[in-house]
mmCIF file of C-alpha atoms in Angstrom:
data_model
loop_
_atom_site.group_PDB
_atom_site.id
_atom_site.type_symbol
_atom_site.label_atom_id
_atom_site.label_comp_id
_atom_site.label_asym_id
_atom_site.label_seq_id
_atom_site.Cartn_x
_atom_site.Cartn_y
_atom_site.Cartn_z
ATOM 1 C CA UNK A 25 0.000 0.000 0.000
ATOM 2 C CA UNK A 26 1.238 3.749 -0.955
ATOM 3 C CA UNK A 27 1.382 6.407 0.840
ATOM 4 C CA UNK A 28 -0.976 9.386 0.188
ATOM 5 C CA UNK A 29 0.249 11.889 -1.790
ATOM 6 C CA UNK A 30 -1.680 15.423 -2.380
ATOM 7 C CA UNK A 31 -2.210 17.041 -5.484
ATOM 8 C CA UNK A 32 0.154 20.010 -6.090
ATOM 9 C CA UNK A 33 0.343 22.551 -8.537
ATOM 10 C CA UNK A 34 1.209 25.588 -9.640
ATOM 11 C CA UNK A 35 -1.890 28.310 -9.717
ATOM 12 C CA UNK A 36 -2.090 32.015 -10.149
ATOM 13 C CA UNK A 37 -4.755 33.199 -7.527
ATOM 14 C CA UNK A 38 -7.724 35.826 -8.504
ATOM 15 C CA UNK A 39 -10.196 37.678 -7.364
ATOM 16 C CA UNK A 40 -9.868 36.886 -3.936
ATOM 17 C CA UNK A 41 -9.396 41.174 -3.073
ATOM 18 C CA UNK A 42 -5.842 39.907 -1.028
ATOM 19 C CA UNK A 43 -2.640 41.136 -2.516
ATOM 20 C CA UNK A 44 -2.027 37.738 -3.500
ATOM 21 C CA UNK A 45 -3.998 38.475 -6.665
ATOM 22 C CA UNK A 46 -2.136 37.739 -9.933
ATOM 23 C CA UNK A 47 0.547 35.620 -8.555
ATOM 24 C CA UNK A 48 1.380 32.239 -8.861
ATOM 25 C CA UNK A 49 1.332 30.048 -5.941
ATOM 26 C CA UNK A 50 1.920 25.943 -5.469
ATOM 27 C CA UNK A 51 -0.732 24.827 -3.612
ATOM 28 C CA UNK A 52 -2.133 21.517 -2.954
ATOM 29 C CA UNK A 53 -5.725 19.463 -2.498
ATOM 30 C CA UNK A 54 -5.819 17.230 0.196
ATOM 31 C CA UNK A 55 -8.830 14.474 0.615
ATOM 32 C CA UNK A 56 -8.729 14.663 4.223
ATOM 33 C CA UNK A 57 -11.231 18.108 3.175
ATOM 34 C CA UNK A 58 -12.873 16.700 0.518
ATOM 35 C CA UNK A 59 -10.530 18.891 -2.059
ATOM 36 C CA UNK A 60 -12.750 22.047 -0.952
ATOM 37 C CA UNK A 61 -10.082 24.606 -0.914
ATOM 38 C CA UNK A 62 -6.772 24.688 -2.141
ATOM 39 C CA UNK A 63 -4.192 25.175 0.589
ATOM 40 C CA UNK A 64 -0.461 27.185 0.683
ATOM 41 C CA UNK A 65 1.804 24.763 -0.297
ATOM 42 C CA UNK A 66 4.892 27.612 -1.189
ATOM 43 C CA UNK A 67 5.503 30.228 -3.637
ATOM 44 C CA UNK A 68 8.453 31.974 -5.234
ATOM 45 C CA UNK A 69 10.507 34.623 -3.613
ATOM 46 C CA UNK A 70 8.737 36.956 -6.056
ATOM 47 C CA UNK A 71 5.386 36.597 -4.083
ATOM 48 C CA UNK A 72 6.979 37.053 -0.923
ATOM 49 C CA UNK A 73 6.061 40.369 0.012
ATOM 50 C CA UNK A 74 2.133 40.125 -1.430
ATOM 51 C CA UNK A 75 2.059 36.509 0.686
ATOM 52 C CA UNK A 76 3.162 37.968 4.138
ATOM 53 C CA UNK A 77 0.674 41.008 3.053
ATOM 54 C CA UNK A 78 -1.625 38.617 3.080
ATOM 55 C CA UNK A 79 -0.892 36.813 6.100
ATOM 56 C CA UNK A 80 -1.015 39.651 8.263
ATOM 57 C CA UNK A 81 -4.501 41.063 6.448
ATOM 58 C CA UNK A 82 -6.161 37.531 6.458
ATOM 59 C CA UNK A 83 -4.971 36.747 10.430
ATOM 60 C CA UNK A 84 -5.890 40.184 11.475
ATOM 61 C CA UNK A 85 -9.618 39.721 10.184
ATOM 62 C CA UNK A 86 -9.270 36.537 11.986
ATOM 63 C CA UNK A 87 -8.582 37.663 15.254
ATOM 64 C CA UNK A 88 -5.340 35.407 15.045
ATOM 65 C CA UNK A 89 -2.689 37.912 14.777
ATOM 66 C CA UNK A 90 -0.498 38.683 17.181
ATOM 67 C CA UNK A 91 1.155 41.827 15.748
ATOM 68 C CA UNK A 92 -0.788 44.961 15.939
ATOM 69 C CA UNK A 93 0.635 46.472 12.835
ATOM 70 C CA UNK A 94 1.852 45.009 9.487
ATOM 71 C CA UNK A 95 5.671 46.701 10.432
ATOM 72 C CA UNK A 96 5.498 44.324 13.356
ATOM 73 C CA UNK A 97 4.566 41.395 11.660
ATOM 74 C CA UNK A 98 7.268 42.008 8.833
ATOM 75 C CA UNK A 99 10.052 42.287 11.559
ATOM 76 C CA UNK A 100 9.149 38.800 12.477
ATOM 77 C CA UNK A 101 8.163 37.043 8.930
ATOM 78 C CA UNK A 102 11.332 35.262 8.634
ATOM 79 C CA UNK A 103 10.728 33.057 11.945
ATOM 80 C CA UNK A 104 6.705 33.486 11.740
ATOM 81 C CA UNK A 105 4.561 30.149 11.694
ATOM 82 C CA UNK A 106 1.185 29.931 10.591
ATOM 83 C CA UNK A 107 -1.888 29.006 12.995
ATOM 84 C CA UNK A 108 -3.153 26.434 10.425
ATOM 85 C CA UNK A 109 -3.456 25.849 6.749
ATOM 86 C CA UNK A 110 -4.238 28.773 4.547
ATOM 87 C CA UNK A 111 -6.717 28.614 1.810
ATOM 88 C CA UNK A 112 -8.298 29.694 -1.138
ATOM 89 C CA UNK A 113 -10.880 28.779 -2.756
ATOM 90 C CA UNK A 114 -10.675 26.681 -5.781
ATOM 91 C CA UNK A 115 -12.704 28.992 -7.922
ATOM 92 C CA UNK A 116 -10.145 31.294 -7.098
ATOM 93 C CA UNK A 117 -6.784 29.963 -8.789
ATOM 94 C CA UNK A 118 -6.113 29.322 -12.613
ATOM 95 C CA UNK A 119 -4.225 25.480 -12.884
ATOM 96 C CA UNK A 120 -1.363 26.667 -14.581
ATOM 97 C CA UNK A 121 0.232 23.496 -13.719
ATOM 98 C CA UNK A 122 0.450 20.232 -12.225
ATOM 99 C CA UNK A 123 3.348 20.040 -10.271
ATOM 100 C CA UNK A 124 2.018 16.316 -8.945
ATOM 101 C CA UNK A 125 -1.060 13.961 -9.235
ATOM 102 C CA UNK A 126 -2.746 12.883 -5.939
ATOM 103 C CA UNK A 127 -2.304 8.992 -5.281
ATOM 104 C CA UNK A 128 -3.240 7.150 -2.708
#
């Protein structure tokens, strides 16, 4: 027997209002939400800055962050760990390509 493997691409996010807009992301589908959302797999060091934008937006709305200001949270990004899985909804990213097929 295998072990699971998720599906990852590549996917350039839109719509979604987050400065994440317009880049491309790897993400992956997991079963284990029935492939709902995509989820933050990594991104290129292009992205960076619109990703930890994000972050701090996105955990602030939350109530999660623990930074009161986005200058804050920068000065920590480098050793910052997320609370859980970010993700996006699938209506939200373009495939532009499949980095690797789920198998289980």
């Amino acid at each position: 027997m295998g072990k699971y493997r998720p599906e990852i691409i590549k996917g350039k996010v839109h719509d979604t209002g987050w400065p994440i807009d317009g880049h491309t992301l790897l993400l992956s589908s997991w079963d284990y939400d029935n492939h709902e959302d995509w989820h933050m797999y990594g991104w290129p060091e292009e992205a960076d800055r619109a990703v930890m934008e994000t972050m701090y937006i996105t955990e602030t709305a939350a109530g999660m962050c623990l930074y009161d200001t986005l200058k804050e949270f920068e000065a920590e990004w480098e050793e910052w760990e997320p609370e859980g899985s970010f993700c996006i909804p699938r209506d939200k990213v373009e495939i532009i390509k499949v980095i690797q097929e789920e198998s289980i």
